[in-house]
Amino acid sequence: MSRALVVIPTYNEAENVKSIIPAILTVNAGVEVLVVDDNSPDGTAEVVKQMMESDSRVHLIKRNEKMGLGTAYVAGFKYAIEHCFDFVFEMDADSSHDAQEIPNFLSKMNSFDLVIGSRYRDGVRVLNWPVRRLLLSYFANVYTQIITGLPLKDATGGFKCFRRKVLESIDLDSIKSNGYSFQIEVSYKAWKKGFRLLEIPVVFVDRRVGTSKMSKSIVWEAVFMVWKLRLRSIFRRL
């Protein structure tokens, strides 16, 4: 049986992990969960440790400080490579992504190397977002596609499944983006290396518990990152 690892970065998500981890573990016996926690003051890591005592499919990396989304995923990717998982998922901790979609992703992995859950394929599939944030997200993806040529309607989405070989082919230590531009950078590098990408439509539901990590610095990082990627591609420095 193929093994899949769902990597979940966390910071102050104690209440959310209590529901999302069991939801993931019920969808497939071959799926495991790795939480990468940035020393959450609300005790997220302690909640995960309690789950680990009753289920060997739950894993934890606890870091000493808040280091950000991108570095958390890189740590999770390295863990997946080291432990020889076949497939590696990205998922949010706040149940914005439906764990029941995991089998749909896995069913596509025979033919593709990176499957992206898209909020903007076949219409807009976002619930409970303010109009301003929805427009920002939508047009950020249009902007990304125009500048980079990356053939994705949702390059900033965080619900993905990689074949391990995709992550092995990328110099993970060279990834510098740490906010939502991380999603763009990894997908772009996979695309440029010739891997097969597929978008499947998913419904995104805004978090019910906790606060969003979105900030102006994250937005500006993404604005400039797409130009950096374009220039690096031109000069073959990806």
CSV table of N, CA, C and O in Angstrom, one decimal, residues 22-143:
chain,number,residue,atom,x,y,z
A,22,PRO,N,-8.2,13.8,13.4
A,22,PRO,CA,-9.1,12.6,13.3
A,22,PRO,C,-9.8,12.5,11.9
A,22,PRO,O,-9.9,11.4,11.4
A,23,ALA,N,-10.2,13.6,11.4
A,23,ALA,CA,-10.9,13.6,10.1
A,23,ALA,C,-9.9,13.1,9.0
A,23,ALA,O,-10.4,12.3,8.1
A,24,ILE,N,-8.7,13.4,9.0
A,24,ILE,CA,-7.7,13.0,8.0
A,24,ILE,C,-7.5,11.5,8.2
A,24,ILE,O,-7.4,10.7,7.2
A,25,LEU,N,-7.3,11.0,9.4
A,25,LEU,CA,-6.9,9.6,9.7
A,25,LEU,C,-8.0,8.6,9.3
A,25,LEU,O,-7.7,7.5,9.1
A,26,THR,N,-9.3,9.1,9.2
A,26,THR,CA,-10.4,8.2,8.9
A,26,THR,C,-10.5,8.0,7.4
A,26,THR,O,-11.2,7.0,7.1
A,27,VAL,N,-9.9,8.8,6.6
A,27,VAL,CA,-10.2,8.7,5.1
A,27,VAL,C,-9.4,7.5,4.5
A,27,VAL,O,-9.9,7.0,3.5
A,28,ASN,N,-8.3,7.1,5.0
A,28,ASN,CA,-7.5,6.1,4.4
A,28,ASN,C,-6.4,5.6,5.4
A,28,ASN,O,-5.7,6.4,6.0
A,29,ALA,N,-6.3,4.3,5.5
A,29,ALA,CA,-5.4,3.7,6.4
A,29,ALA,C,-3.9,4.0,6.1
A,29,ALA,O,-3.1,3.9,7.0
A,30,GLY,N,-3.7,4.3,4.9
A,30,GLY,CA,-2.3,4.6,4.5
A,30,GLY,C,-1.9,6.0,4.6
A,30,GLY,O,-0.8,6.4,4.2
A,31,VAL,N,-2.8,6.9,5.2
A,31,VAL,CA,-2.5,8.3,5.4
A,31,VAL,C,-2.0,8.6,6.8
A,31,VAL,O,-2.7,8.1,7.8
A,32,GLU,N,-0.9,9.3,7.0
A,32,GLU,CA,-0.4,9.7,8.3
A,32,GLU,C,-0.4,11.3,8.3
A,32,GLU,O,-0.5,11.9,7.3
A,33,VAL,N,-0.2,11.8,9.5
A,33,VAL,CA,-0.2,13.3,9.7
A,33,VAL,C,1.0,13.7,10.4
A,33,VAL,O,1.4,13.1,11.4
A,34,LEU,N,1.6,14.8,9.9
A,34,LEU,CA,2.8,15.4,10.5
A,34,LEU,C,2.4,16.9,10.8
A,34,LEU,O,2.1,17.6,9.9
A,35,VAL,N,2.4,17.2,12.1
A,35,VAL,CA,2.2,18.6,12.5
A,35,VAL,C,3.5,19.3,12.7
A,35,VAL,O,4.4,18.7,13.4
A,36,VAL,N,3.7,20.4,12.1
A,36,VAL,CA,4.9,21.2,12.3
A,36,VAL,C,4.5,22.4,13.1
A,36,VAL,O,3.9,23.4,12.5
A,37,ASP,N,4.8,22.4,14.4
A,37,ASP,CA,4.3,23.5,15.2
A,37,ASP,C,5.4,24.5,15.6
A,37,ASP,O,6.5,24.1,16.0
A,38,ASP,N,5.1,25.8,15.5
A,38,ASP,CA,6.0,26.8,15.8
A,38,ASP,C,5.9,27.3,17.2
A,38,ASP,O,5.8,28.5,17.5
A,39,ASN,N,6.0,26.4,18.2
A,39,ASN,CA,6.0,26.7,19.6
A,39,ASN,C,4.8,27.5,20.0
A,39,ASN,O,4.9,28.6,20.7
A,40,SER,N,3.6,27.0,19.6
A,40,SER,CA,2.3,27.7,19.9
A,40,SER,C,2.1,27.9,21.3
A,40,SER,O,2.1,26.9,22.1
A,41,PRO,N,1.9,29.1,21.8
A,41,PRO,CA,1.6,29.4,23.2
A,41,PRO,C,0.3,28.8,23.7
A,41,PRO,O,0.1,28.7,24.9
A,42,ASP,N,-0.6,28.4,22.8
A,42,ASP,CA,-1.9,27.9,23.2
A,42,ASP,C,-1.9,26.3,23.4
A,42,ASP,O,-2.9,25.7,23.7
A,43,GLY,N,-0.7,25.7,23.3
A,43,GLY,CA,-0.5,24.3,23.6
A,43,GLY,C,-0.9,23.4,22.5
A,43,GLY,O,-1.2,22.2,22.7
A,44,THR,N,-0.8,23.9,21.3
A,44,THR,CA,-1.1,23.0,20.1
A,44,THR,C,-0.2,21.7,20.1
A,44,THR,O,-0.7,20.6,19.9
A,45,ALA,N,1.1,21.9,20.4
A,45,ALA,CA,2.0,20.7,20.4
A,45,ALA,C,1.6,19.7,21.4
A,45,ALA,O,1.7,18.5,21.2
A,46,GLU,N,1.1,20.1,22.6
A,46,GLU,CA,0.7,19.2,23.6
A,46,GLU,C,-0.5,18.4,23.2
A,46,GLU,O,-0.6,17.2,23.5
A,47,VAL,N,-1.4,19.1,22.5
A,47,VAL,CA,-2.6,18.4,22.0
A,47,VAL,C,-2.2,17.3,21.1
A,47,VAL,O,-2.7,16.1,21.1
A,48,VAL,N,-1.3,17.6,20.2
A,48,VAL,CA,-0.8,16.6,19.2
A,48,VAL,C,-0.1,15.5,19.9
A,48,VAL,O,-0.2,14.3,19.5
A,49,LYS,N,0.7,15.8,20.9
A,49,LYS,CA,1.4,14.7,21.6
A,49,LYS,C,0.4,13.7,22.3
A,49,LYS,O,0.7,12.5,22.3
A,50,GLN,N,-0.7,14.2,22.8
A,50,GLN,CA,-1.7,13.3,23.4
A,50,GLN,C,-2.3,12.4,22.3
A,50,GLN,O,-2.5,11.2,22.5
A,51,MET,N,-2.5,12.9,21.1
A,51,MET,CA,-3.0,12.1,20.0
A,51,MET,C,-1.9,11.0,19.6
A,51,MET,O,-2.3,9.9,19.2
A,52,MET,N,-0.7,11.4,19.6
A,52,MET,CA,0.4,10.5,19.3
A,52,MET,C,0.4,9.2,20.2
A,52,MET,O,0.8,8.1,19.8
A,53,GLU,N,0.0,9.4,21.4
A,53,GLU,CA,0.0,8.3,22.4
A,53,GLU,C,-1.0,7.2,22.0
A,53,GLU,O,-0.8,6.1,22.3
A,54,SER,N,-2.1,7.6,21.3
A,54,SER,CA,-3.1,6.7,20.9
A,54,SER,C,-3.1,6.3,19.4
A,54,SER,O,-3.8,5.3,19.1
A,55,ASP,N,-2.3,7.0,18.6
A,55,ASP,CA,-2.3,6.6,17.2
A,55,ASP,C,-0.9,6.9,16.7
A,55,ASP,O,-0.4,8.0,16.6
A,56,SER,N,-0.2,5.8,16.2
A,56,SER,CA,1.2,5.9,15.7
A,56,SER,C,1.3,6.6,14.4
A,56,SER,O,2.4,6.9,13.9
A,57,ARG,N,0.1,6.9,13.8
A,57,ARG,CA,0.2,7.6,12.5
A,57,ARG,C,0.2,9.2,12.6
A,57,ARG,O,0.3,9.9,11.7
A,58,VAL,N,0.3,9.6,13.9
A,58,VAL,CA,0.4,11.1,14.1
A,58,VAL,C,1.8,11.4,14.5
A,58,VAL,O,2.4,10.7,15.4
A,59,HIS,N,2.4,12.4,13.9
A,59,HIS,CA,3.8,12.8,14.2
A,59,HIS,C,3.9,14.3,14.4
A,59,HIS,O,3.0,15.1,14.1
A,60,LEU,N,5.0,14.7,15.0
A,60,LEU,CA,5.1,16.1,15.4
A,60,LEU,C,6.6,16.6,15.3
A,60,LEU,O,7.5,15.9,15.7
A,61,ILE,N,6.7,17.7,14.7
A,61,ILE,CA,8.0,18.5,14.8
A,61,ILE,C,7.6,19.8,15.5
A,61,ILE,O,6.8,20.6,15.1
A,62,LYS,N,8.2,20.0,16.7
A,62,LYS,CA,8.0,21.2,17.4
A,62,LYS,C,9.2,22.1,17.3
A,62,LYS,O,10.3,21.7,17.7
A,63,ARG,N,9.1,23.3,16.8
A,63,ARG,CA,10.2,24.2,16.6
A,63,ARG,C,10.2,25.2,17.8
A,63,ARG,O,9.2,25.4,18.5
A,64,ASN,N,11.3,25.9,17.9
A,64,ASN,CA,11.5,26.7,19.1
A,64,ASN,C,10.9,28.1,19.0
A,64,ASN,O,10.7,28.8,20.0
A,65,GLU,N,10.5,28.5,17.8
A,65,GLU,CA,10.0,29.8,17.6
A,65,GLU,C,9.1,29.9,16.4
A,65,GLU,O,9.1,28.9,15.6
A,66,LYS,N,8.4,31.0,16.2
A,66,LYS,CA,7.6,31.2,15.0
A,66,LYS,C,8.4,31.5,13.8
A,66,LYS,O,9.1,32.5,13.8
A,67,MET,N,8.5,30.5,12.9
A,67,MET,CA,9.4,30.6,11.8
A,67,MET,C,8.7,30.7,10.4
A,67,MET,O,9.3,31.0,9.4
A,68,GLY,N,7.4,30.5,10.4
A,68,GLY,CA,6.6,30.8,9.2
A,68,GLY,C,6.2,29.5,8.4
A,68,GLY,O,6.7,28.5,8.6
A,69,LEU,N,5.3,29.8,7.5
A,69,LEU,CA,4.6,28.7,6.7
A,69,LEU,C,5.6,28.0,5.8
A,69,LEU,O,5.6,26.7,5.8
A,70,GLY,N,6.4,28.7,5.1
A,70,GLY,CA,7.3,28.1,4.1
A,70,GLY,C,8.3,27.2,4.7
A,70,GLY,O,8.5,26.1,4.3
A,71,THR,N,9.0,27.7,5.8
A,71,THR,CA,10.0,26.8,6.5
A,71,THR,C,9.3,25.6,7.1
A,71,THR,O,10.0,24.6,7.3
A,72,ALA,N,8.1,25.8,7.6
A,72,ALA,CA,7.4,24.6,8.2
A,72,ALA,C,7.1,23.5,7.1
A,72,ALA,O,7.4,22.4,7.4
A,73,TYR,N,6.7,23.9,6.0
A,73,TYR,CA,6.5,23.0,4.9
A,73,TYR,C,7.8,22.3,4.5
A,73,TYR,O,7.9,21.1,4.2
A,74,VAL,N,8.9,23.1,4.4
A,74,VAL,CA,10.2,22.5,4.0
A,74,VAL,C,10.6,21.5,5.0
A,74,VAL,O,11.1,20.4,4.7
A,75,ALA,N,10.4,21.8,6.3
A,75,ALA,CA,10.7,20.8,7.3
A,75,ALA,C,9.9,19.5,7.2
A,75,ALA,O,10.4,18.4,7.3
A,76,GLY,N,8.6,19.7,6.9
A,76,GLY,CA,7.7,18.6,6.6
A,76,GLY,C,8.1,17.8,5.4
A,76,GLY,O,8.1,16.5,5.4
A,77,PHE,N,8.5,18.5,4.3
A,77,PHE,CA,8.9,17.8,3.1
A,77,PHE,C,10.2,16.9,3.4
A,77,PHE,O,10.3,15.8,2.9
A,78,LYS,N,11.1,17.5,4.1
A,78,LYS,CA,12.3,16.8,4.4
A,78,LYS,C,12.0,15.5,5.2
A,78,LYS,O,12.6,14.4,5.0
A,79,TYR,N,11.1,15.7,6.2
A,79,TYR,CA,10.7,14.5,7.0
A,79,TYR,C,10.1,13.4,6.1
A,79,TYR,O,10.4,12.2,6.2
A,80,ALA,N,9.2,13.8,5.2
A,80,ALA,CA,8.6,12.9,4.3
A,80,ALA,C,9.6,12.1,3.4
A,80,ALA,O,9.5,10.9,3.2
A,81,ILE,N,10.6,12.9,2.9
A,81,ILE,CA,11.6,12.3,2.1
A,81,ILE,C,12.4,11.3,2.9
A,81,ILE,O,12.7,10.1,2.5
A,82,GLU,N,12.8,11.7,4.1
A,82,GLU,CA,13.6,10.9,5.0
A,82,GLU,C,12.9,9.6,5.3
A,82,GLU,O,13.6,8.5,5.4
A,83,HIS,N,11.6,9.6,5.5
A,83,HIS,CA,10.8,8.5,5.9
A,83,HIS,C,10.1,7.8,4.7
A,83,HIS,O,9.3,6.9,5.0
A,84,CYS,N,10.5,8.1,3.5
A,84,CYS,CA,10.1,7.4,2.3
A,84,CYS,C,8.6,7.3,2.1
A,84,CYS,O,8.1,6.3,1.7
A,85,PHE,N,7.9,8.4,2.4
A,85,PHE,CA,6.5,8.5,2.0
A,85,PHE,C,6.4,8.6,0.5
A,85,PHE,O,7.2,9.3,-0.1
A,86,ASP,N,5.3,8.0,-0.1
A,86,ASP,CA,5.2,8.0,-1.5
A,86,ASP,C,4.6,9.4,-2.0
A,86,ASP,O,4.9,9.9,-3.0
A,87,PHE,N,3.6,9.9,-1.2
A,87,PHE,CA,2.9,11.1,-1.5
A,87,PHE,C,2.9,12.0,-0.3
A,87,PHE,O,2.8,11.6,0.8
A,88,VAL,N,2.9,13.3,-0.6
A,88,VAL,CA,3.0,14.3,0.5
A,88,VAL,C,2.0,15.4,0.2
A,88,VAL,O,2.0,16.0,-0.8
A,89,PHE,N,1.1,15.6,1.2
A,89,PHE,CA,0.1,16.6,1.1
A,89,PHE,C,0.4,17.8,1.9
A,89,PHE,O,1.1,17.8,2.9
A,90,GLU,N,-0.1,19.0,1.4
A,90,GLU,CA,-0.1,20.2,2.2
A,90,GLU,C,-1.6,20.4,2.6
A,90,GLU,O,-2.5,20.2,1.7
A,91,MET,N,-1.9,20.7,3.8
A,91,MET,CA,-3.2,21.1,4.2
A,91,MET,C,-3.2,22.1,5.3
A,91,MET,O,-2.2,22.1,6.1
A,92,ASP,N,-4.2,22.9,5.4
A,92,ASP,CA,-4.3,23.9,6.5
A,92,ASP,C,-4.9,23.2,7.7
A,92,ASP,O,-5.6,22.2,7.6
A,93,ALA,N,-4.6,23.8,8.9
A,93,ALA,CA,-5.0,23.2,10.2
A,93,ALA,C,-6.5,23.5,10.5
A,93,ALA,O,-7.1,22.9,11.4
A,94,ASP,N,-7.0,24.5,9.8
A,94,ASP,CA,-8.3,25.1,10.3
A,94,ASP,C,-9.5,24.6,9.7
A,94,ASP,O,-10.6,25.2,9.7
A,95,SER,N,-9.4,23.4,9.0
A,95,SER,CA,-10.5,22.7,8.3
A,95,SER,C,-11.1,23.5,7.1
A,95,SER,O,-12.2,23.2,6.7
A,96,SER,N,-10.3,24.4,6.6
A,96,SER,CA,-10.7,25.1,5.4
A,96,SER,C,-10.7,24.1,4.2
A,96,SER,O,-11.4,24.3,3.2
A,97,HIS,N,-9.8,23.1,4.3
A,97,HIS,CA,-9.7,22.0,3.3
A,97,HIS,C,-10.4,20.8,3.9
A,97,HIS,O,-10.2,20.4,5.0
A,98,ASP,N,-11.2,20.2,3.0
A,98,ASP,CA,-12.0,19.0,3.4
A,98,ASP,C,-11.2,17.8,3.3
A,98,ASP,O,-10.8,17.4,2.2
A,99,ALA,N,-11.0,17.1,4.4
A,99,ALA,CA,-10.2,15.9,4.4
A,99,ALA,C,-10.8,14.8,3.6
A,99,ALA,O,-10.1,13.9,3.1
A,100,GLN,N,-12.1,14.8,3.3
A,100,GLN,CA,-12.8,13.9,2.5
A,100,GLN,C,-12.3,13.9,1.0
A,100,GLN,O,-12.6,13.0,0.2
A,101,GLU,N,-11.6,15.0,0.7
A,101,GLU,CA,-11.1,15.1,-0.7
A,101,GLU,C,-9.8,14.4,-0.9
A,101,GLU,O,-9.4,14.2,-2.1
A,102,ILE,N,-9.2,13.9,0.2
A,102,ILE,CA,-7.9,13.2,0.0
A,102,ILE,C,-7.9,12.1,-0.9
A,102,ILE,O,-7.0,11.9,-1.8
A,103,PRO,N,-8.9,11.2,-0.9
A,103,PRO,CA,-9.0,10.1,-1.8
A,103,PRO,C,-9.1,10.6,-3.3
A,103,PRO,O,-8.5,9.9,-4.2
A,104,ASN,N,-9.7,11.7,-3.5
A,104,ASN,CA,-9.8,12.2,-4.9
A,104,ASN,C,-8.4,12.6,-5.4
A,104,ASN,O,-8.1,12.4,-6.6
A,105,PHE,N,-7.6,13.2,-4.5
A,105,PHE,CA,-6.2,13.6,-4.9
A,105,PHE,C,-5.4,12.3,-5.2
A,105,PHE,O,-4.8,12.2,-6.2
A,106,LEU,N,-5.5,11.3,-4.3
A,106,LEU,CA,-4.7,10.1,-4.5
A,106,LEU,C,-5.1,9.4,-5.8
A,106,LEU,O,-4.3,8.7,-6.4
A,107,SER,N,-6.4,9.4,-6.1
A,107,SER,CA,-6.8,8.7,-7.4
A,107,SER,C,-6.2,9.3,-8.6
A,107,SER,O,-6.2,8.7,-9.7
A,108,LYS,N,-5.7,10.6,-8.5
A,108,LYS,CA,-5.1,11.2,-9.7
A,108,LYS,C,-3.6,11.0,-9.8
A,108,LYS,O,-2.9,11.3,-10.8
A,109,MET,N,-3.0,10.5,-8.7
A,109,MET,CA,-1.5,10.5,-8.6
A,109,MET,C,-0.9,9.4,-9.5
A,109,MET,O,0.3,9.4,-9.7
A,110,ASN,N,-1.7,8.5,-10.1
A,110,ASN,CA,-1.2,7.5,-11.0
A,110,ASN,C,-0.8,8.2,-12.3
A,110,ASN,O,0.1,7.8,-13.0
A,111,SER,N,-1.4,9.4,-12.6
A,111,SER,CA,-1.2,10.0,-13.9
A,111,SER,C,-0.5,11.4,-13.7
A,111,SER,O,0.0,11.9,-14.8
A,112,PHE,N,-0.4,11.9,-12.5
A,112,PHE,CA,0.2,13.2,-12.3
A,112,PHE,C,1.2,13.2,-11.2
A,112,PHE,O,1.2,12.3,-10.3
A,113,ASP,N,2.0,14.3,-11.2
A,113,ASP,CA,3.1,14.4,-10.1
A,113,ASP,C,2.7,15.4,-9.0
A,113,ASP,O,3.2,15.3,-7.9
A,114,LEU,N,1.9,16.3,-9.4
A,114,LEU,CA,1.5,17.3,-8.4
A,114,LEU,C,0.0,17.7,-8.7
A,114,LEU,O,-0.3,18.1,-9.8
A,115,VAL,N,-0.8,17.4,-7.7
A,115,VAL,CA,-2.3,17.7,-7.8
A,115,VAL,C,-2.6,18.9,-6.9
A,115,VAL,O,-2.3,18.8,-5.7
A,116,ILE,N,-3.2,19.9,-7.4
A,116,ILE,CA,-3.6,21.1,-6.7
A,116,ILE,C,-5.1,21.2,-6.5
A,116,ILE,O,-5.8,21.1,-7.5
A,117,GLY,N,-5.5,21.4,-5.3
A,117,GLY,CA,-6.9,21.7,-5.1
A,117,GLY,C,-7.2,23.1,-5.4
A,117,GLY,O,-6.7,24.0,-4.7
A,118,SER,N,-8.0,23.4,-6.4
A,118,SER,CA,-8.2,24.7,-6.9
A,118,SER,C,-9.6,25.3,-6.5
A,118,SER,O,-10.6,24.7,-6.6
A,119,ARG,N,-9.5,26.5,-5.9
A,119,ARG,CA,-10.7,27.3,-5.5
A,119,ARG,C,-11.3,28.0,-6.7
A,119,ARG,O,-12.5,28.4,-6.6
A,120,TYR,N,-10.6,28.1,-7.9
A,120,TYR,CA,-11.0,28.9,-9.0
A,120,TYR,C,-11.1,28.1,-10.3
A,120,TYR,O,-11.3,28.7,-11.3
A,121,ARG,N,-11.0,26.8,-10.2
A,121,ARG,CA,-11.3,26.0,-11.4
A,121,ARG,C,-12.8,25.7,-11.5
A,121,ARG,O,-13.4,25.3,-10.4
A,122,ASP,N,-13.4,25.9,-12.6
A,122,ASP,CA,-14.9,25.7,-12.8
A,122,ASP,C,-15.7,26.6,-11.9
A,122,ASP,O,-16.6,26.2,-11.2
A,123,GLY,N,-15.3,27.9,-11.8
A,123,GLY,CA,-16.0,28.8,-11.0
A,123,GLY,C,-15.3,29.1,-9.7
A,123,GLY,O,-14.2,28.6,-9.5
A,124,VAL,N,-15.9,30.0,-8.9
A,124,VAL,CA,-15.3,30.3,-7.6
A,124,VAL,C,-15.9,29.5,-6.5
A,124,VAL,O,-17.1,29.4,-6.4
A,125,ARG,N,-15.1,28.8,-5.8
A,125,ARG,CA,-15.5,27.8,-4.8
A,125,ARG,C,-15.0,28.2,-3.4
A,125,ARG,O,-14.3,27.5,-2.7
A,126,VAL,N,-15.3,29.4,-2.9
A,126,VAL,CA,-14.9,30.0,-1.7
A,126,VAL,C,-16.1,30.4,-0.8
A,126,VAL,O,-16.9,31.1,-1.3
A,127,LEU,N,-16.2,29.9,0.4
A,127,LEU,CA,-17.3,30.2,1.3
A,127,LEU,C,-16.8,31.1,2.5
A,127,LEU,O,-15.8,30.8,3.1
A,128,ASN,N,-17.6,32.1,2.8
A,128,ASN,CA,-17.5,32.9,4.0
A,128,ASN,C,-16.3,33.8,4.0
A,128,ASN,O,-15.9,34.3,5.1
A,129,TRP,N,-15.7,34.1,2.8
A,129,TRP,CA,-14.7,35.1,2.8
A,129,TRP,C,-15.3,36.5,2.5
A,129,TRP,O,-16.3,36.6,1.7
A,130,PRO,N,-14.8,37.6,3.1
A,130,PRO,CA,-15.2,38.9,2.7
A,130,PRO,C,-14.9,39.2,1.2
A,130,PRO,O,-13.9,38.6,0.7
A,131,VAL,N,-15.7,39.9,0.6
A,131,VAL,CA,-15.5,40.2,-0.9
A,131,VAL,C,-14.1,40.7,-1.2
A,131,VAL,O,-13.4,40.3,-2.1
A,132,ARG,N,-13.6,41.6,-0.3
A,132,ARG,CA,-12.3,42.2,-0.5
A,132,ARG,C,-11.2,41.2,-0.6
A,132,ARG,O,-10.3,41.2,-1.4
A,133,ARG,N,-11.2,40.2,0.4
A,133,ARG,CA,-10.2,39.2,0.4
A,133,ARG,C,-10.3,38.3,-0.8
A,133,ARG,O,-9.3,37.8,-1.4
A,134,LEU,N,-11.6,37.9,-1.2
A,134,LEU,CA,-11.8,37.1,-2.3
A,134,LEU,C,-11.2,37.7,-3.6
A,134,LEU,O,-10.5,37.0,-4.4
A,135,LEU,N,-11.5,39.0,-3.8
A,135,LEU,CA,-11.0,39.7,-5.0
A,135,LEU,C,-9.5,39.7,-5.0
A,135,LEU,O,-8.8,39.6,-6.0
A,136,LEU,N,-8.9,40.0,-3.8
A,136,LEU,CA,-7.4,40.0,-3.7
A,136,LEU,C,-6.8,38.7,-4.1
A,136,LEU,O,-5.9,38.6,-4.8
A,137,SER,N,-7.4,37.6,-3.6
A,137,SER,CA,-6.9,36.3,-3.9
A,137,SER,C,-7.1,35.9,-5.4
A,137,SER,O,-6.1,35.5,-6.0
A,138,TYR,N,-8.2,36.2,-5.9
A,138,TYR,CA,-8.5,35.9,-7.3
A,138,TYR,C,-7.6,36.6,-8.2
A,138,TYR,O,-7.0,36.0,-9.1
A,139,PHE,N,-7.5,37.9,-8.0
A,139,PHE,CA,-6.6,38.7,-9.0
A,139,PHE,C,-5.1,38.5,-8.7
A,139,PHE,O,-4.3,38.7,-9.6
A,140,ALA,N,-4.8,38.1,-7.5
A,140,ALA,CA,-3.4,37.7,-7.3
A,140,ALA,C,-3.0,36.5,-8.1
A,140,ALA,O,-1.9,36.4,-8.7
A,141,ASN,N,-3.9,35.6,-8.3
A,141,ASN,CA,-3.7,34.4,-9.1
A,141,ASN,C,-3.7,34.7,-10.6
A,141,ASN,O,-2.9,34.2,-11.4
A,142,VAL,N,-4.5,35.7,-11.0
A,142,VAL,CA,-4.5,36.1,-12.4
A,142,VAL,C,-3.1,36.8,-12.7
A,142,VAL,O,-2.5,36.5,-13.7
A,143,TYR,N,-2.7,37.6,-11.8
A,143,TYR,CA,-1.4,38.3,-11.9
A,143,TYR,C,-0.3,37.3,-12.0
A,143,TYR,O,0.6,37.5,-12.8
